[in-house]
mmCIF file of C-alpha atoms in Angstrom:
data_model
loop_
_atom_site.group_PDB
_atom_site.id
_atom_site.type_symbol
_atom_site.label_atom_id
_atom_site.label_comp_id
_atom_site.label_asym_id
_atom_site.label_seq_id
_atom_site.Cartn_x
_atom_site.Cartn_y
_atom_site.Cartn_z
ATOM 1 C CA UNK K 31 7.055 8.615 -22.123
ATOM 2 C CA UNK K 32 8.753 11.612 -23.155
ATOM 3 C CA UNK K 33 12.329 12.345 -22.388
ATOM 4 C CA UNK K 34 11.536 15.721 -20.568
ATOM 5 C CA UNK K 35 8.416 14.172 -18.205
ATOM 6 C CA UNK K 36 7.657 15.125 -15.029
ATOM 7 C CA UNK K 37 6.749 13.125 -11.910
ATOM 8 C CA UNK K 38 3.070 14.437 -12.315
ATOM 9 C CA UNK K 39 3.138 12.814 -15.911
ATOM 10 C CA UNK K 40 3.667 9.438 -14.510
ATOM 11 C CA UNK K 41 0.516 9.895 -11.897
ATOM 12 C CA UNK K 42 -3.066 8.549 -13.457
ATOM 13 C CA UNK K 43 -6.293 10.199 -12.301
ATOM 14 C CA UNK K 44 -9.139 8.078 -11.853
ATOM 15 C CA UNK K 45 -12.667 9.681 -11.700
ATOM 16 C CA UNK K 46 -15.245 8.972 -9.508
ATOM 17 C CA UNK K 47 -13.173 6.746 -7.315
ATOM 18 C CA UNK K 48 -13.787 5.605 -4.321
ATOM 19 C CA UNK K 49 -16.974 7.613 -4.768
ATOM 20 C CA UNK K 50 -18.545 9.770 -7.163
ATOM 21 C CA UNK K 51 -16.825 13.506 -7.508
ATOM 22 C CA UNK K 52 -13.655 12.283 -6.316
ATOM 23 C CA UNK K 53 -10.717 12.792 -8.799
ATOM 24 C CA UNK K 54 -8.320 9.868 -7.338
ATOM 25 C CA UNK K 55 -4.537 10.428 -8.044
ATOM 26 C CA UNK K 56 -3.068 6.954 -8.694
ATOM 27 C CA UNK K 57 0.826 6.674 -7.870
ATOM 28 C CA UNK K 58 0.881 2.977 -8.787
ATOM 29 C CA UNK K 59 1.436 4.141 -12.464
ATOM 30 C CA UNK K 60 4.256 6.132 -11.206
ATOM 31 C CA UNK K 61 5.591 3.065 -8.863
ATOM 32 C CA UNK K 62 5.406 0.679 -11.977
ATOM 33 C CA UNK K 63 7.559 2.783 -14.244
ATOM 34 C CA UNK K 64 11.331 2.325 -13.629
ATOM 35 C CA UNK K 65 12.422 6.006 -14.802
ATOM 36 C CA UNK K 66 9.352 7.569 -13.230
ATOM 37 C CA UNK K 67 9.784 5.884 -9.632
ATOM 38 C CA UNK K 68 13.445 6.826 -9.905
ATOM 39 C CA UNK K 69 12.778 10.139 -10.295
ATOM 40 C CA UNK K 70 10.438 10.417 -7.741
ATOM 41 C CA UNK K 71 12.922 8.999 -5.271
ATOM 42 C CA UNK K 72 15.433 11.445 -6.275
ATOM 43 C CA UNK K 73 13.569 14.552 -6.368
ATOM 44 C CA UNK K 74 11.923 13.864 -2.855
ATOM 45 C CA UNK K 75 15.709 13.453 -1.436
ATOM 46 C CA UNK K 76 17.139 16.622 -3.283
ATOM 47 C CA UNK K 77 15.906 19.544 -0.617
ATOM 48 C CA UNK K 78 17.719 17.435 1.873
ATOM 49 C CA UNK K 79 20.784 16.857 0.139
ATOM 50 C CA UNK K 80 23.663 17.536 2.685
ATOM 51 C CA UNK K 81 21.517 17.297 5.753
ATOM 52 C CA UNK K 82 21.742 14.513 8.381
ATOM 53 C CA UNK K 83 18.925 11.986 8.154
ATOM 54 C CA UNK K 84 19.158 8.953 10.552
ATOM 55 C CA UNK K 85 16.177 7.341 9.670
ATOM 56 C CA UNK K 86 13.061 7.578 7.234
ATOM 57 C CA UNK K 87 9.513 6.873 8.480
ATOM 58 C CA UNK K 88 6.800 5.841 6.168
ATOM 59 C CA UNK K 89 3.155 6.126 6.490
ATOM 60 C CA UNK K 90 0.743 3.495 5.822
ATOM 61 C CA UNK K 91 0.639 2.178 3.148
ATOM 62 C CA UNK K 92 2.152 3.984 0.061
ATOM 63 C CA UNK K 93 4.690 5.716 2.532
ATOM 64 C CA UNK K 94 5.821 2.198 2.975
ATOM 65 C CA UNK K 95 7.132 1.899 -0.967
ATOM 66 C CA UNK K 96 8.837 5.275 -0.949
ATOM 67 C CA UNK K 97 10.069 5.103 2.578
ATOM 68 C CA UNK K 98 11.766 1.924 1.865
ATOM 69 C CA UNK K 99 13.492 3.178 -1.562
ATOM 70 C CA UNK K 100 14.479 6.260 -0.187
ATOM 71 C CA UNK K 101 15.996 4.395 3.155
ATOM 72 C CA UNK K 102 18.135 2.338 0.899
ATOM 73 C CA UNK K 103 19.157 5.278 -1.027
ATOM 74 C CA UNK K 104 20.376 7.205 1.942
ATOM 75 C CA UNK K 105 21.655 3.957 3.701
ATOM 76 C CA UNK K 106 19.426 4.377 6.738
ATOM 77 C CA UNK K 107 17.024 2.386 8.496
ATOM 78 C CA UNK K 108 13.299 2.542 7.677
ATOM 79 C CA UNK K 109 10.449 2.547 10.277
ATOM 80 C CA UNK K 110 6.670 2.135 9.426
ATOM 81 C CA UNK K 111 3.840 4.219 11.229
ATOM 82 C CA UNK K 112 0.903 1.784 10.923
ATOM 83 C CA UNK K 113 -2.770 1.574 11.659
ATOM 84 C CA UNK K 114 -3.804 0.356 14.945
ATOM 85 C CA UNK K 115 -3.222 -3.202 15.730
ATOM 86 C CA UNK K 116 -0.717 -3.784 12.825
ATOM 87 C CA UNK K 117 2.513 -3.765 14.550
ATOM 88 C CA UNK K 118 3.798 -6.762 17.034
ATOM 89 C CA UNK K 119 5.681 -5.045 19.607
ATOM 90 C CA UNK K 120 4.893 -2.513 22.309
ATOM 91 C CA UNK K 121 3.838 0.807 20.602
ATOM 92 C CA UNK K 122 2.657 4.332 20.959
ATOM 93 C CA UNK K 123 -0.502 5.295 19.642
ATOM 94 C CA UNK K 124 -1.887 8.668 18.249
ATOM 95 C CA UNK K 125 -5.083 9.556 17.300
ATOM 96 C CA UNK K 126 -6.366 11.613 14.367
ATOM 97 C CA UNK K 127 -9.298 12.777 12.950
ATOM 98 C CA UNK K 128 -10.608 11.913 9.275
ATOM 99 C CA UNK K 129 -13.457 13.628 7.142
ATOM 100 C CA UNK K 130 -16.053 11.104 8.771
ATOM 101 C CA UNK K 131 -14.310 9.694 11.912
ATOM 102 C CA UNK K 132 -11.304 9.031 13.922
ATOM 103 C CA UNK K 133 -8.368 6.652 13.452
ATOM 104 C CA UNK K 134 -5.266 5.818 15.213
ATOM 105 C CA UNK K 135 -1.678 5.200 14.033
ATOM 106 C CA UNK K 136 0.994 3.443 16.017
ATOM 107 C CA UNK K 137 4.900 3.049 15.801
ATOM 108 C CA UNK K 138 7.075 0.657 17.996
ATOM 109 C CA UNK K 139 8.165 2.379 21.034
ATOM 110 C CA UNK K 140 12.046 1.625 20.281
ATOM 111 C CA UNK K 141 11.552 2.539 16.696
ATOM 112 C CA UNK K 142 13.769 5.782 17.108
ATOM 113 C CA UNK K 143 16.354 7.033 19.348
ATOM 114 C CA UNK K 144 16.054 10.300 20.915
ATOM 115 C CA UNK K 145 18.291 13.222 18.971
ATOM 116 C CA UNK K 146 17.554 10.994 15.598
ATOM 117 C CA UNK K 147 16.822 13.205 12.583
ATOM 118 C CA UNK K 148 14.000 11.861 10.409
ATOM 119 C CA UNK K 149 12.363 12.523 6.982
ATOM 120 C CA UNK K 150 8.663 11.505 6.968
ATOM 121 C CA UNK K 151 7.292 10.336 3.871
ATOM 122 C CA UNK K 152 4.263 9.485 2.011
ATOM 123 C CA UNK K 153 2.629 9.880 -1.322
ATOM 124 C CA UNK K 154 -0.012 12.170 -0.659
ATOM 125 C CA UNK K 155 -0.708 15.197 1.383
ATOM 126 C CA UNK K 156 -4.498 15.885 1.902
ATOM 127 C CA UNK K 157 -5.720 17.248 5.087
ATOM 128 C CA UNK K 158 -2.277 16.535 6.911
ATOM 129 C CA UNK K 159 -4.124 14.436 9.857
ATOM 130 C CA UNK K 160 -2.045 11.141 9.192
ATOM 131 C CA UNK K 161 1.056 13.319 8.683
ATOM 132 C CA UNK K 162 0.445 15.185 11.787
ATOM 133 C CA UNK K 163 -0.061 12.103 13.833
ATOM 134 C CA UNK K 164 3.034 10.607 12.634
ATOM 135 C CA UNK K 165 4.955 13.711 13.343
ATOM 136 C CA UNK K 166 3.612 13.607 17.095
ATOM 137 C CA UNK K 167 4.612 9.898 17.525
ATOM 138 C CA UNK K 168 8.241 10.582 16.119
ATOM 139 C CA UNK K 169 8.454 13.607 18.625
ATOM 140 C CA UNK K 170 7.045 11.437 21.178
ATOM 141 C CA UNK K 171 9.975 9.413 20.884
ATOM 142 C CA UNK K 172 12.263 12.057 21.107
ATOM 143 C CA UNK K 173 13.397 12.327 17.571
ATOM 144 C CA UNK K 174 13.143 15.380 15.103
ATOM 145 C CA UNK K 175 11.414 15.401 11.982
ATOM 146 C CA UNK K 176 13.821 17.699 9.784
ATOM 147 C CA UNK K 177 11.145 17.195 6.771
ATOM 148 C CA UNK K 178 7.821 16.012 5.189
ATOM 149 C CA UNK K 179 8.157 14.868 1.604
ATOM 150 C CA UNK K 180 5.468 13.924 -0.442
ATOM 151 C CA UNK K 181 4.698 13.127 -4.348
ATOM 152 C CA UNK K 182 1.271 14.818 -4.323
ATOM 153 C CA UNK K 183 -0.081 18.172 -2.698
ATOM 154 C CA UNK K 184 -3.709 18.213 -2.624
ATOM 155 C CA UNK K 185 -3.837 22.149 -2.410
ATOM 156 C CA UNK K 186 -7.408 22.673 -1.431
ATOM 157 C CA UNK K 187 -7.421 20.433 1.429
ATOM 158 C CA UNK K 188 -5.100 22.366 3.468
ATOM 159 C CA UNK K 189 -2.728 19.817 4.746
ATOM 160 C CA UNK K 190 0.428 21.922 3.883
ATOM 161 C CA UNK K 191 -0.702 24.819 5.899
ATOM 162 C CA UNK K 192 -1.626 22.343 8.757
ATOM 163 C CA UNK K 193 2.082 20.875 8.970
ATOM 164 C CA UNK K 194 3.719 24.205 8.163
ATOM 165 C CA UNK K 195 1.689 25.523 11.373
ATOM 166 C CA UNK K 196 3.620 22.827 13.323
ATOM 167 C CA UNK K 197 6.898 24.375 12.113
ATOM 168 C CA UNK K 198 7.528 21.530 9.474
ATOM 169 C CA UNK K 199 9.381 21.866 6.120
ATOM 170 C CA UNK K 200 7.126 20.497 3.743
ATOM 171 C CA UNK K 201 8.022 19.486 0.070
ATOM 172 C CA UNK K 202 5.936 18.003 -2.511
ATOM 173 C CA UNK K 203 6.866 17.151 -6.381
ATOM 174 C CA UNK K 204 3.536 18.093 -7.619
ATOM 175 C CA UNK K 205 0.087 19.527 -6.696
ATOM 176 C CA UNK K 206 -3.301 19.007 -7.957
ATOM 177 C CA UNK K 207 -6.313 21.361 -7.145
ATOM 178 C CA UNK K 208 -9.543 19.754 -5.910
ATOM 179 C CA UNK K 209 -10.053 16.770 -3.555
#
């Protein structure tokens, strides 16, 4: 990779996955490259430099990879938002809709404290449904989302507008048109 490579340069596109017509944006190539991964973590944090962040919340599943690295960098805790039935303790649940149905995500009911400042992270912003559900869970626990950070924004799917309509600060390192 060139010395002046961007995060987008480390992302592989796989055509027709998981079904014909889809251009899958694969961040595993970014995660597997030490320089690219470090660049992504640093750039995801940059807009929030100097702000108080008490915890990082990552959305299942690639948000766990990013969230863990970002929480380590900040020396704060990491909190997972998982699919229903994956967390062992008492949880809060939030429904959200997908293109072809509905899902439920959960957070431990004691994962965050009222007043904590939280950064929400995931690899990809598409329709914004999972992120919106995560935000609602965080807010139900009394914590405040100070920002939502993503590697990729799929522009045509409207996730950014959805989250910004909720009053969220949205930061993405790169964007792709199409779905």
